[in-house]
PDB file of C-alpha atoms in Angstrom:
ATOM      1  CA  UNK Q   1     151.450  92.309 265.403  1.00  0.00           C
ATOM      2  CA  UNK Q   2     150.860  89.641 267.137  1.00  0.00           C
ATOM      3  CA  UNK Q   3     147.860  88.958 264.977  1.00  0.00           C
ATOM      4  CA  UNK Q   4     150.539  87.816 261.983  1.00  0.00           C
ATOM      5  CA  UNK Q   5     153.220  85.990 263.704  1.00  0.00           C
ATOM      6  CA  UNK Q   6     154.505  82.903 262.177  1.00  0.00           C
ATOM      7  CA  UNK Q   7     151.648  80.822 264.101  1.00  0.00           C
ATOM      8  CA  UNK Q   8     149.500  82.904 261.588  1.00  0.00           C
ATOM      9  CA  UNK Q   9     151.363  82.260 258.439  1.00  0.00           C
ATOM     10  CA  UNK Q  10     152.230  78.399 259.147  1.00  0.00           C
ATOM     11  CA  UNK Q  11     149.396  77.277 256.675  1.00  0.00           C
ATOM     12  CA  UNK Q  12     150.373  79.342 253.618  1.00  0.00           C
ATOM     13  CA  UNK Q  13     154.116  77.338 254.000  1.00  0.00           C
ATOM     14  CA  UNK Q  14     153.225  74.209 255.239  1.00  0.00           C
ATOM     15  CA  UNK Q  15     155.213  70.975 253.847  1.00  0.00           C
ATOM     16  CA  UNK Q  16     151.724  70.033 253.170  1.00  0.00           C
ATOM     17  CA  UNK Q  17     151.504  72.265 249.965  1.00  0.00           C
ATOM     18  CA  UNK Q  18     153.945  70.224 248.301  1.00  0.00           C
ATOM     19  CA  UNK Q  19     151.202  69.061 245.526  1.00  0.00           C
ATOM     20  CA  UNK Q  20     149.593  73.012 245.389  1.00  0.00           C
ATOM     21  CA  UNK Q  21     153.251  73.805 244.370  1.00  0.00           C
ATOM     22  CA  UNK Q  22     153.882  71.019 241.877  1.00  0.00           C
ATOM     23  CA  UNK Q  23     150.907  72.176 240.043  1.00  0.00           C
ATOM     24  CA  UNK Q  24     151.897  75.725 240.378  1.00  0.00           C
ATOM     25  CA  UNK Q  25     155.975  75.341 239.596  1.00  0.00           C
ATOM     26  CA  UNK Q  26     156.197  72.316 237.101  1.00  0.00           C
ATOM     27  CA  UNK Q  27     152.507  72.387 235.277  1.00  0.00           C
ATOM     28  CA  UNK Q  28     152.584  76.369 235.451  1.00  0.00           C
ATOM     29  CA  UNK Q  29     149.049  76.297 236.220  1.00  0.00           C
ATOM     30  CA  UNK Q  30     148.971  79.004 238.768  1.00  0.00           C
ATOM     31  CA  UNK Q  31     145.792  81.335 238.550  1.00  0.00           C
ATOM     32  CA  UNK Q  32     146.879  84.789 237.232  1.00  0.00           C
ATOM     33  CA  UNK Q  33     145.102  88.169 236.596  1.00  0.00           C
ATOM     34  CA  UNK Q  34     146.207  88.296 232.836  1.00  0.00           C
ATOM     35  CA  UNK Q  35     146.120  92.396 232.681  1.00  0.00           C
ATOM     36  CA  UNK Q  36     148.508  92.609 236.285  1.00  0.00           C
ATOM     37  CA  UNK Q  37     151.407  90.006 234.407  1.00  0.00           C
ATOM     38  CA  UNK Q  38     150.950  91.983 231.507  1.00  0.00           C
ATOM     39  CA  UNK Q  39     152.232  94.908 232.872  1.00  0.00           C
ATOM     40  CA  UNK Q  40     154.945  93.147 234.887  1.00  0.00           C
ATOM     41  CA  UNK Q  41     156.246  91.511 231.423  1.00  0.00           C
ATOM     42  CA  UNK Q  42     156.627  94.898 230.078  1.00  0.00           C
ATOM     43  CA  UNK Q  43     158.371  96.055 232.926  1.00  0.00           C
ATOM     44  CA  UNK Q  44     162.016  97.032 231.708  1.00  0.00           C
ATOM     45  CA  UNK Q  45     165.488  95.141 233.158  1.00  0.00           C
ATOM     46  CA  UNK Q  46     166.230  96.817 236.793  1.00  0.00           C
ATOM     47  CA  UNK Q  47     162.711  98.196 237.134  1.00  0.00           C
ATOM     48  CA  UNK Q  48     161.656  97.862 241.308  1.00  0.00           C
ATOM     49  CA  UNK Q  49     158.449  96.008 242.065  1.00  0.00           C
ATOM     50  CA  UNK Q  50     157.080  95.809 245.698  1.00  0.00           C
ATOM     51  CA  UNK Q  51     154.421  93.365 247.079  1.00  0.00           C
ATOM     52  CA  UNK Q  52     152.677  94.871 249.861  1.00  0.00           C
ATOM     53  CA  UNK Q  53     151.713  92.104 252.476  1.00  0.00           C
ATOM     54  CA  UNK Q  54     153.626  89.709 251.003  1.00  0.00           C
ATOM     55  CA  UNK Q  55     153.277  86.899 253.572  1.00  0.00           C
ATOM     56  CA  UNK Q  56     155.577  83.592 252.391  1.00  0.00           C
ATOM     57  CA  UNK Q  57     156.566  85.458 249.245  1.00  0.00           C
ATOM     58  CA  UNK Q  58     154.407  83.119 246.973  1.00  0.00           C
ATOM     59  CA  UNK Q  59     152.514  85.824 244.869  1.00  0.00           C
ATOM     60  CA  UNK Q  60     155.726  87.813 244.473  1.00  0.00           C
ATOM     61  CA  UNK Q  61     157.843  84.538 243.467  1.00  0.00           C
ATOM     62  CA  UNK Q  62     155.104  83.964 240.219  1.00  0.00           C
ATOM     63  CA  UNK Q  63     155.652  87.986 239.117  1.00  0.00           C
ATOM     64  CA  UNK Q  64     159.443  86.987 239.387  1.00  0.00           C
ATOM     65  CA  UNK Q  65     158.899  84.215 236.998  1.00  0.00           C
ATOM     66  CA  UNK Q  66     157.587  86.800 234.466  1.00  0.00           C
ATOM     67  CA  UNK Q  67     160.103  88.789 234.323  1.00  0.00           C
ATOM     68  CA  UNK Q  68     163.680  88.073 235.354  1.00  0.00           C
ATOM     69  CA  UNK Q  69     165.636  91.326 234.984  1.00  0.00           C
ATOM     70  CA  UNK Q  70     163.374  93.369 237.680  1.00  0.00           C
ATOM     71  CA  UNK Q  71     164.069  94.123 241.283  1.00  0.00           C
ATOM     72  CA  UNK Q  72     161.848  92.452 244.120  1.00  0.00           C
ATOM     73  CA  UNK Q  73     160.602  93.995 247.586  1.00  0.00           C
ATOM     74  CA  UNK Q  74     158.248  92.386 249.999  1.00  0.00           C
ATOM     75  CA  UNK Q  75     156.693  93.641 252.563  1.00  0.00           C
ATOM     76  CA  UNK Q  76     154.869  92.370 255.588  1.00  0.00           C
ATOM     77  CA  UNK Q  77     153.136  93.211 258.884  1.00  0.00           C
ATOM     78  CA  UNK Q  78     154.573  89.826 260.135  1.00  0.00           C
ATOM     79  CA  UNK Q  79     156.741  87.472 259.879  1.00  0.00           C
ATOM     80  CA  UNK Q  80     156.676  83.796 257.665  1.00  0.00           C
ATOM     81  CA  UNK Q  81     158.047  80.849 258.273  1.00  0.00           C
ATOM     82  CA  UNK Q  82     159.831  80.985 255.127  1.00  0.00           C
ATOM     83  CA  UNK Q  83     160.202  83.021 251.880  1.00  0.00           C
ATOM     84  CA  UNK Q  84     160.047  81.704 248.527  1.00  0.00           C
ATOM     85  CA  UNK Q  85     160.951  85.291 247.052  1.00  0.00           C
ATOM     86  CA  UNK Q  86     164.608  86.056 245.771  1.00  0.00           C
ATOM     87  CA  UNK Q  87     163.511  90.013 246.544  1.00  0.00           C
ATOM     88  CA  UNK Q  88     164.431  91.496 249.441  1.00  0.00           C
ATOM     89  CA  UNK Q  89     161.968  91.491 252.293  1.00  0.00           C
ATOM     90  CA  UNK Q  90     161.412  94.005 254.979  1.00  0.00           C
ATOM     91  CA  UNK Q  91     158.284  94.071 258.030  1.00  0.00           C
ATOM     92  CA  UNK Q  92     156.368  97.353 257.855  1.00  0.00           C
ATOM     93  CA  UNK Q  93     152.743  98.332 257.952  1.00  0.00           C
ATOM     94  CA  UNK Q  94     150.611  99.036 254.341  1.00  0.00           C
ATOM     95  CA  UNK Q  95     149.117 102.245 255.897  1.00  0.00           C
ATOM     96  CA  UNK Q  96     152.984 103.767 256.394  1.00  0.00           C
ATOM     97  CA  UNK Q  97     155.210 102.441 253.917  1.00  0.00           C
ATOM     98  CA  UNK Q  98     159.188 102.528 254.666  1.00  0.00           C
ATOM     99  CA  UNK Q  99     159.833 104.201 251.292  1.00  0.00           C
ATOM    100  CA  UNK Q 100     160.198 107.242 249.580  1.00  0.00           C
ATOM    101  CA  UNK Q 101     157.827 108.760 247.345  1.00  0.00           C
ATOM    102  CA  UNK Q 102     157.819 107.324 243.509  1.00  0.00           C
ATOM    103  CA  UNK Q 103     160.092 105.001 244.985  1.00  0.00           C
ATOM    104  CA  UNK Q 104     158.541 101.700 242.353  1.00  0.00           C
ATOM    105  CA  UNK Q 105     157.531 101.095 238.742  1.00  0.00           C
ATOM    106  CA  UNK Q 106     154.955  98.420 239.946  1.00  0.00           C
ATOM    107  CA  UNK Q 107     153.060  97.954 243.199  1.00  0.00           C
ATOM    108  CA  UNK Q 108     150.835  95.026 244.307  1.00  0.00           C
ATOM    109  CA  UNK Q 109     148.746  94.651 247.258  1.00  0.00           C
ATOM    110  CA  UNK Q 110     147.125  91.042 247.285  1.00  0.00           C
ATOM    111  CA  UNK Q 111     144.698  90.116 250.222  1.00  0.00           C
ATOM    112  CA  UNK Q 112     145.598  93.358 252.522  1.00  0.00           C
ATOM    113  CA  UNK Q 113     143.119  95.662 252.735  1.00  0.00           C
ATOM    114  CA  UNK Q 114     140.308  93.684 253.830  1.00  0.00           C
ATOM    115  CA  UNK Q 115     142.147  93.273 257.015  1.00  0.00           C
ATOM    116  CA  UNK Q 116     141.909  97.264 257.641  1.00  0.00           C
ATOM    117  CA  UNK Q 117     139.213  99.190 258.926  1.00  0.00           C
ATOM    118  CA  UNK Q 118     139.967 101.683 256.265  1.00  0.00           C
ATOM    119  CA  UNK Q 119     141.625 100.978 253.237  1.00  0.00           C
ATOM    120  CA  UNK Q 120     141.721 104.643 252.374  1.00  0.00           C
ATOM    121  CA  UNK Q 121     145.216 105.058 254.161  1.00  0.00           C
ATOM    122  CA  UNK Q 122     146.606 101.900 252.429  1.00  0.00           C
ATOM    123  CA  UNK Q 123     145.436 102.515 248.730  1.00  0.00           C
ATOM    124  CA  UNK Q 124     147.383 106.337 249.585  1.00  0.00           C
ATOM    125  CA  UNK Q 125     150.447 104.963 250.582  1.00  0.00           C
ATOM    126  CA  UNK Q 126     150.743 102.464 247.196  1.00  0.00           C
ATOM    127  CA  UNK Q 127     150.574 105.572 245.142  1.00  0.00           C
ATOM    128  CA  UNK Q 128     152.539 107.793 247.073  1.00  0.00           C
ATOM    129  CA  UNK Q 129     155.503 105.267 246.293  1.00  0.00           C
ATOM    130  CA  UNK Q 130     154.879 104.430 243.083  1.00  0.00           C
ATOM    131  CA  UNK Q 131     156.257 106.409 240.168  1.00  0.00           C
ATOM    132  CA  UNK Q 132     154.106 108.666 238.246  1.00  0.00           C
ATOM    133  CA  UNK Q 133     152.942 106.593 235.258  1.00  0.00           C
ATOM    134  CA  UNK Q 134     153.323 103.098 237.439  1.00  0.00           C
ATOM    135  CA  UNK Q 135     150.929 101.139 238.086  1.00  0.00           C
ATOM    136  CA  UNK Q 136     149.278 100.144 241.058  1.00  0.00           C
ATOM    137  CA  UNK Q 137     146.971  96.409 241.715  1.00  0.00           C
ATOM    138  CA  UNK Q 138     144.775  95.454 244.274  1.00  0.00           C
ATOM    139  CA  UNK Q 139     143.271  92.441 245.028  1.00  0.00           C
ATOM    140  CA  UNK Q 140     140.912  91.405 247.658  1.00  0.00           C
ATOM    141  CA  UNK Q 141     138.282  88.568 248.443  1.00  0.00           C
ATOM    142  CA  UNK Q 142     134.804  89.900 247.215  1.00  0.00           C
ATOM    143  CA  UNK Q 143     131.374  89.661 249.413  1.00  0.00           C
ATOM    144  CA  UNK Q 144     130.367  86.653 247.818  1.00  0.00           C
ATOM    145  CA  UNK Q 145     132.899  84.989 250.034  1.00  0.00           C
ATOM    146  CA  UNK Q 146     131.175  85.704 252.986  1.00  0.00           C
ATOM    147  CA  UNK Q 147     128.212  83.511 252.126  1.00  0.00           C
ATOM    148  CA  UNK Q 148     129.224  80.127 251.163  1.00  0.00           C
ATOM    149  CA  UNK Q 149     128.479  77.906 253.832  1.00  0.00           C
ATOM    150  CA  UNK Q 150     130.948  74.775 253.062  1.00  0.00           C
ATOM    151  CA  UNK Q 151     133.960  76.131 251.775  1.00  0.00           C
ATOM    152  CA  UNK Q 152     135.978  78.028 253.906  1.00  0.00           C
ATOM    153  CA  UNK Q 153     134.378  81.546 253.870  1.00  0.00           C
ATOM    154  CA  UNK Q 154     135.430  85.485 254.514  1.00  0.00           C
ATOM    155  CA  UNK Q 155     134.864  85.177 258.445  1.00  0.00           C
ATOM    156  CA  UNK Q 156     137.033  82.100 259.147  1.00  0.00           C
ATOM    157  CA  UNK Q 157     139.948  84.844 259.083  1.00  0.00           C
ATOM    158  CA  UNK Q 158     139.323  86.334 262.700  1.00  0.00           C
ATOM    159  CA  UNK Q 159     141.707  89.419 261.263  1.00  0.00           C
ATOM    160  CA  UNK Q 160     139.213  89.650 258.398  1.00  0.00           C
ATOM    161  CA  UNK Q 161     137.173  92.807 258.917  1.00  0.00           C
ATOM    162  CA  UNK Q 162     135.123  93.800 255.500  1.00  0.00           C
ATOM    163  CA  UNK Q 163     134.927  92.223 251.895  1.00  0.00           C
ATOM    164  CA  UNK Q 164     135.216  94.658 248.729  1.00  0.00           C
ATOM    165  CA  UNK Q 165     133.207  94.640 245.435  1.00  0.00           C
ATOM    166  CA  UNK Q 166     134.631  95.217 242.208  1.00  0.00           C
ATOM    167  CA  UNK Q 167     133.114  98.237 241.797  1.00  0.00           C
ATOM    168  CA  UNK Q 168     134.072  99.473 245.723  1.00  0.00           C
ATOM    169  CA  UNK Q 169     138.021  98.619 244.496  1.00  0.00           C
ATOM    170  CA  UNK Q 170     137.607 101.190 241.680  1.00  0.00           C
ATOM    171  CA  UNK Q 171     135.965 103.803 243.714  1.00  0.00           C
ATOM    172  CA  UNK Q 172     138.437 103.532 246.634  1.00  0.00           C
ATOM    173  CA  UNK Q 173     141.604 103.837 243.468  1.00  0.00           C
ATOM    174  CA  UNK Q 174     139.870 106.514 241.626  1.00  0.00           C
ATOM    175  CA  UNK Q 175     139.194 108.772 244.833  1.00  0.00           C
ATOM    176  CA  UNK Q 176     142.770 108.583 245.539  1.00  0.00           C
ATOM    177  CA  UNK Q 177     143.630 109.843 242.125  1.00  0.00           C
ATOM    178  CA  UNK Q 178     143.962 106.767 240.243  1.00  0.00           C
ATOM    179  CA  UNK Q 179     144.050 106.874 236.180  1.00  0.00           C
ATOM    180  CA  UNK Q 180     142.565 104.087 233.633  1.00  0.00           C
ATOM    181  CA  UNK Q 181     141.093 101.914 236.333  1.00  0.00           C
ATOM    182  CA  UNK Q 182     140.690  98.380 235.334  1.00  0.00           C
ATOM    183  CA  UNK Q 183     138.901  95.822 237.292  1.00  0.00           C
ATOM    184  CA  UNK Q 184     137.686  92.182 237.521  1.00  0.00           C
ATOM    185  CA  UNK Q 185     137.302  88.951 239.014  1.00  0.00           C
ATOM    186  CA  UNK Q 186     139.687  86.467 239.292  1.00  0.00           C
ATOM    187  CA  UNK Q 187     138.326  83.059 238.138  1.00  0.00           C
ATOM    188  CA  UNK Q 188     140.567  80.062 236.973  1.00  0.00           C
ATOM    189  CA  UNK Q 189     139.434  77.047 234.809  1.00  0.00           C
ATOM    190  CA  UNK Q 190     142.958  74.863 235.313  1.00  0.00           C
ATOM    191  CA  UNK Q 191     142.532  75.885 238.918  1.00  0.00           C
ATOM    192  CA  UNK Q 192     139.149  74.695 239.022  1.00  0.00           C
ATOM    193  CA  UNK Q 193     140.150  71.552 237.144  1.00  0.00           C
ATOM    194  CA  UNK Q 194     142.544  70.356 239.897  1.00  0.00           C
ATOM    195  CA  UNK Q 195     140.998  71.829 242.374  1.00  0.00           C
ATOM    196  CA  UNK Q 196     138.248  69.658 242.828  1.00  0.00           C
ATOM    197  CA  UNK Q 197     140.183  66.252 242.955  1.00  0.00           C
ATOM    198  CA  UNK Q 198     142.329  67.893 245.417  1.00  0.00           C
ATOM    199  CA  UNK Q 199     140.023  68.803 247.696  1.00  0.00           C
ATOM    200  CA  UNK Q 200     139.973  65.216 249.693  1.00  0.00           C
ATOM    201  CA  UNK Q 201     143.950  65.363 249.431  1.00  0.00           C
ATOM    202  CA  UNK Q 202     144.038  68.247 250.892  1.00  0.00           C
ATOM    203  CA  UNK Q 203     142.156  67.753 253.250  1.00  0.00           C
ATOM    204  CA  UNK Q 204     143.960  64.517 254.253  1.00  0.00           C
ATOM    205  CA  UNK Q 205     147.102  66.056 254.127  1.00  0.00           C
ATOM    206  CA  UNK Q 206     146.442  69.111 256.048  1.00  0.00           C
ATOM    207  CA  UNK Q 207     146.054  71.815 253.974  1.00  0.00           C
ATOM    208  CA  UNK Q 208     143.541  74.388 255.548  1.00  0.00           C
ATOM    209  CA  UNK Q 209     143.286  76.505 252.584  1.00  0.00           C
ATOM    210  CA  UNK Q 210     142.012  73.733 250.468  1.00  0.00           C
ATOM    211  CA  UNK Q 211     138.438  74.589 250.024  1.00  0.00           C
ATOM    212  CA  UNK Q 212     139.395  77.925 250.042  1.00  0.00           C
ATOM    213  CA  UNK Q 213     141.379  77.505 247.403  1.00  0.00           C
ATOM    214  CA  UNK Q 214     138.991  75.603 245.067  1.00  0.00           C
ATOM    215  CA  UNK Q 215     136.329  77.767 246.078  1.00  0.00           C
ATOM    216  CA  UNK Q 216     138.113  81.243 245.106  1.00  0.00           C
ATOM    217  CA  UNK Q 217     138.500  80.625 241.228  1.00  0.00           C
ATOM    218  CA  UNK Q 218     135.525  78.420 240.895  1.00  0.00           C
ATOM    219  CA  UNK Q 219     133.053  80.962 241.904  1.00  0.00           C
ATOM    220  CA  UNK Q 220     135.009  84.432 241.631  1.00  0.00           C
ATOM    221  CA  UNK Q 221     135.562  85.478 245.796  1.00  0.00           C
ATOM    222  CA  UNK Q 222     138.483  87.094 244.639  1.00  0.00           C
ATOM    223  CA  UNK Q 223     138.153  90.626 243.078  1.00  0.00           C
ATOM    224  CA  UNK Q 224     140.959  92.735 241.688  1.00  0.00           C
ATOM    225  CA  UNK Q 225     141.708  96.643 240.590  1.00  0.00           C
ATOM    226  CA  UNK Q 226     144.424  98.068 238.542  1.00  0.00           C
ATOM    227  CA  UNK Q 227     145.339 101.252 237.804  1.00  0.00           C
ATOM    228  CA  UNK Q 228     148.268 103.964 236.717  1.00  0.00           C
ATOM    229  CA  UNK Q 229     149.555 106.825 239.143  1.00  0.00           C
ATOM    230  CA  UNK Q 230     149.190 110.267 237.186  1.00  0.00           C
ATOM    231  CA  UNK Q 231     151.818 112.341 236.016  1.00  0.00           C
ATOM    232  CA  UNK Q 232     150.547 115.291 237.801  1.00  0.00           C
ATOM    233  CA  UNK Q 233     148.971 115.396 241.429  1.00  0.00           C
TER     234      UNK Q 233
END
């Protein structure tokens, strides 16, 4: 575990963030898969989300902003600095979740799996505890990351250990069962927009994920899946 201790999570909370987060909290520019908040906006009062690997709690704090009236889980190997979440969090490993089966309505998994060997295990454990019907999202940087020189690219993670295509996401979801598999990748005009002028701020003010930032919705390294757990194994 020692691979995710706070050490490894101090640049996703950093002070330095504060402008990433103005944009994010008070413009409500945040990039967002439109099909994943979708589903969480549909989601009714008291339904239970979890975020698997949910690091500082950021991803699962914007789903929280969609809807109000549902119940919030984290999860992570490790343990941030601080989390922005009002869920509940609890440390645990993605290939052996601490829950019962059918346990969720909604599961995400954002930036996981391409720290496993085999995401096989993981993608079995989101739908074992989600509910028949529920739905299921994945999201992970795509081989195209790996091969941009300047901006900060798939193999500056040392815990990275393989990228994903679109179409390897909906392979790995449908040969664990999956039903009405969407896919896509994420790109983000606003983010793109101020992104590049905050590149030298950044920069200047200590944010490592800067490029990387900038460089994930300009030029799609992220890649996402989405899918519903069947009624019937």
């Amino acid at each position: 575990m020692s691979g995710f201790s706070e050490r490894y999570f101090r640049p996703y909370a950093s002070a330095a963030l504060a402008i990433r987060r103005f944009v994010r909290e008070r413009l409500q520019l945040s990039p967002r898969v439109g099909w994943l908040f979708r589903q969480v906006k549909l989601l009714p009062g008291g339904a239970r989300l979890l975020d698997v690997g949910c690091g500082t709690g950021g991803f699962l704090e914007l789903l929280e902003q969609e809807n109000t009236g549902i119940e919030t889980f984290g999860l992570d190997l490790g343990s941030p600095p601080d989390f922005l979440s009002r869920g509940t969090f609890l440390r645990g490993s993605a290939t052996v979740l601490p829950f019962a089966d059918n346990s969720f309505d909604l599961v995400t998994c954002a930036h996981v799996i391409e720290h496993l060997v085999d995401g096989r295990p993981c993608v079995n454990e989101l739908l074992r505890v989600c509910r028949p019907g529920g739905v299921v999202y994945i999201e992970t940087p795509s081989p195209r990351s790996a091969y941009v020189p300047f901006f900060n690219t798939f193999w500056d993670d040392p815990t990275h250990v393989r990228p994903y295509s679109r179409t390897g996401l909906e392979r790995l979801l449908e040969a664990a069962g999956a039903e009405n598999v969407e896919s896509g990748v994420k790109h983000s005009l606003p983010a793109v927009v101020f992104g590049l002028p905050y590149l030298p701020i950044g920069l200047l003010t200590g944010d490592r994920q800067a490029k990387a930032m900038f460089a994930i919705y300009a030029f799609g390294f992220s890649v996402w899946a989405g899918c519903a757990k069947p009624h019937h194994e």
